[in-house]
Amino acid sequence: GFRFPFNSVEQNPSSQYLHIYKEDKYRAVIENSIHAFLLAVPDGTILETNNAASTMFGYTAAEFKNIKRWHVIDHTDEYFIKALKEREQKGFTLTEAVGIKKNGEQFPIEVSSSIFKDHTGQNRSSIMISDISIRKKAEAALLLSNERFDLVVKATKNLVWDWDLVTGEIYRNGNNLSEVYGHTDNEIIKNIKDWAEYIHPDDKERIKEKIDYYKNSSNETDFNFEYRFRRGDGSYVYINDKGYLLRNEKGKVVRMIGAAEDITESKKSALAIEESEKRYKMFLKQSTEGIWRIELTEAIKIDTPLDKLLELCFNNAHIAECNDAFAKMYGYTGAECMVGVPLSKVLPVTNPVNQEYLIKFLTEGFNVQNEISYETDKDG
């Protein structure tokens, strides 16, 4: 309500004074509004408008009185037709519609309208209109962005997530929740505490430390960590989480946005290779036979003429790997002492038998067995 500026003499203002005061207040509000205002009658005749209406639609106040309501609002729009029926029933409606400018240009608007009776008992309708072009463009851009995001998510097997550190909740895209985490409902893991309960006990403390580090970092922009996660059936999968940190204006991390990928198969392969490598190295170390591998300083085409192949092998080959048994045969204390030793130092080219040995290797599919060579140790 208004506080009327009555003076000390006139404590009970006349109804005329009150009417004038309300009229002034009404005009002050309407004329200074950024929204277009139309006062109309049921047949569509426009009785009054404000400055914002002229700015929005391009008509002068006088021109508005010579047109109808449907000249500025598309009355064929199904949403507006439905809104008019709602206004007849409830006396008020709020809807989106299509506005029409004087030059014929159409644009999106939001319309709120009510029906009332004026002081003479005549039906009147007040219509407040907002230009929502900017909002609709933003909504369209957001919709397009979301569609692109959904397409990217569908094209990948990753589980996209967004952790709001202020509310503590983690949003996860539902497309790959079951495939990656083995759960169909994000509710059971939507906060960090519940999610952490599914991390393998041997990984839990390490992941907690990593997350705390990223949350409290001052200049980190992205993150990447691996852990084992318990699926709904009780089995564990290897997960790789990577993404970006979002900060507020003070530089504090407020969101972490990432993608969780099930890397179980590749991890198993890597572990199998690692285990195989361990067995290989153990075999090398424990074998009493000399085992060795040579490498060339530069690649040699296998169709190179034989004499050139011999020359390149003797001049470019060196010991790249061997075991201790092999090294001790040549008078060295351990395998590490032989790495880099030229082939020509242990397999002298001056001995014709050695040349025959190497020729046989080169001409019989790079493979020889049960052949004799005459070699020299580190003392010659």
PDB file of C-alpha atoms in Angstrom, residues 157-161 170-186 188-192 194-196 198-199 207 211 223 225 227-242 258-264:
ATOM      1  CA  LYS A 157      31.899 -44.794 -23.500  1.00  0.00           C
ATOM      2  CA  ASN A 158      32.911 -42.351 -20.781  1.00  0.00           C
ATOM      3  CA  LEU A 159      30.704 -41.382 -17.855  1.00  0.00           C
ATOM      4  CA  VAL A 160      30.544 -37.587 -17.665  1.00  0.00           C
ATOM      5  CA  TRP A 161      30.170 -36.062 -14.197  1.00  0.00           C
ATOM      6  CA  ILE A 170      27.755 -34.938  -8.098  1.00  0.00           C
ATOM      7  CA  TYR A 171      25.711 -34.959 -11.291  1.00  0.00           C
ATOM      8  CA  ARG A 172      26.431 -37.880 -13.599  1.00  0.00           C
ATOM      9  CA  ASN A 173      25.140 -38.397 -17.089  1.00  0.00           C
ATOM     10  CA  GLY A 174      22.864 -41.423 -17.012  1.00  0.00           C
ATOM     11  CA  ASN A 175      23.851 -42.830 -20.409  1.00  0.00           C
ATOM     12  CA  ASN A 176      26.956 -44.688 -19.241  1.00  0.00           C
ATOM     13  CA  LEU A 177      26.401 -44.955 -15.480  1.00  0.00           C
ATOM     14  CA  SER A 178      25.707 -48.662 -15.626  1.00  0.00           C
ATOM     15  CA  GLU A 179      28.420 -49.409 -18.190  1.00  0.00           C
ATOM     16  CA  VAL A 180      31.213 -47.653 -16.271  1.00  0.00           C
ATOM     17  CA  TYR A 181      30.253 -47.887 -12.584  1.00  0.00           C
ATOM     18  CA  GLY A 182      27.905 -50.862 -12.725  1.00  0.00           C
ATOM     19  CA  HIS A 183      25.098 -48.955 -10.944  1.00  0.00           C
ATOM     20  CA  THR A 184      21.788 -47.838 -12.426  1.00  0.00           C
ATOM     21  CA  ASP A 185      20.934 -45.173  -9.829  1.00  0.00           C
ATOM     22  CA  ASN A 186      23.137 -42.130  -9.236  1.00  0.00           C
ATOM     23  CA  ILE A 188      23.406 -43.881  -4.024  1.00  0.00           C
ATOM     24  CA  ILE A 189      26.678 -42.207  -5.057  1.00  0.00           C
ATOM     25  CA  LYS A 190      25.625 -38.601  -5.686  1.00  0.00           C
ATOM     26  CA  ASN A 191      27.781 -37.195  -2.881  1.00  0.00           C
ATOM     27  CA  ILE A 192      31.516 -37.693  -2.466  1.00  0.00           C
ATOM     28  CA  ASP A 194      28.900 -42.235  -0.551  1.00  0.00           C
ATOM     29  CA  TRP A 195      30.941 -42.514  -3.754  1.00  0.00           C
ATOM     30  CA  ALA A 196      34.164 -43.048  -1.778  1.00  0.00           C
ATOM     31  CA  TYR A 198      32.820 -47.963  -3.345  1.00  0.00           C
ATOM     32  CA  ILE A 199      36.525 -47.315  -3.918  1.00  0.00           C
ATOM     33  CA  ILE A 207      42.407 -40.967  -3.983  1.00  0.00           C
ATOM     34  CA  ILE A 211      41.159 -35.005  -4.455  1.00  0.00           C
ATOM     35  CA  PHE A 223      43.332 -33.627 -13.011  1.00  0.00           C
ATOM     36  CA  PHE A 225      43.854 -40.293 -11.438  1.00  0.00           C
ATOM     37  CA  TYR A 227      41.412 -46.239  -8.895  1.00  0.00           C
ATOM     38  CA  ARG A 228      39.424 -49.427  -8.511  1.00  0.00           C
ATOM     39  CA  PHE A 229      35.668 -49.099  -8.063  1.00  0.00           C
ATOM     40  CA  ARG A 230      33.179 -51.664  -6.757  1.00  0.00           C
ATOM     41  CA  ARG A 231      30.302 -52.367  -9.112  1.00  0.00           C
ATOM     42  CA  GLY A 232      26.800 -53.323  -8.070  1.00  0.00           C
ATOM     43  CA  ASP A 233      27.642 -57.025  -8.390  1.00  0.00           C
ATOM     44  CA  GLY A 234      30.614 -56.676  -6.025  1.00  0.00           C
ATOM     45  CA  SER A 235      33.326 -56.931  -8.686  1.00  0.00           C
ATOM     46  CA  TYR A 236      35.941 -54.219  -9.125  1.00  0.00           C
ATOM     47  CA  VAL A 237      36.775 -52.301 -12.283  1.00  0.00           C
ATOM     48  CA  TYR A 238      39.707 -50.013 -12.996  1.00  0.00           C
ATOM     49  CA  ILE A 239      38.593 -46.410 -13.545  1.00  0.00           C
ATOM     50  CA  ASN A 240      40.508 -43.504 -15.031  1.00  0.00           C
ATOM     51  CA  ASP A 241      39.096 -40.090 -14.069  1.00  0.00           C
ATOM     52  CA  LYS A 242      40.266 -36.978 -15.882  1.00  0.00           C
ATOM     53  CA  GLY A 258      35.374 -34.918 -15.520  1.00  0.00           C
ATOM     54  CA  ALA A 259      34.876 -38.140 -17.425  1.00  0.00           C
ATOM     55  CA  ALA A 260      35.205 -41.593 -15.867  1.00  0.00           C
ATOM     56  CA  GLU A 261      36.438 -44.335 -18.173  1.00  0.00           C
ATOM     57  CA  ASP A 262      36.447 -48.075 -17.535  1.00  0.00           C
ATOM     58  CA  ILE A 263      40.032 -49.094 -18.351  1.00  0.00           C
ATOM     59  CA  THR A 264      39.800 -52.608 -16.887  1.00  0.00           C
TER      60      THR A 264
END
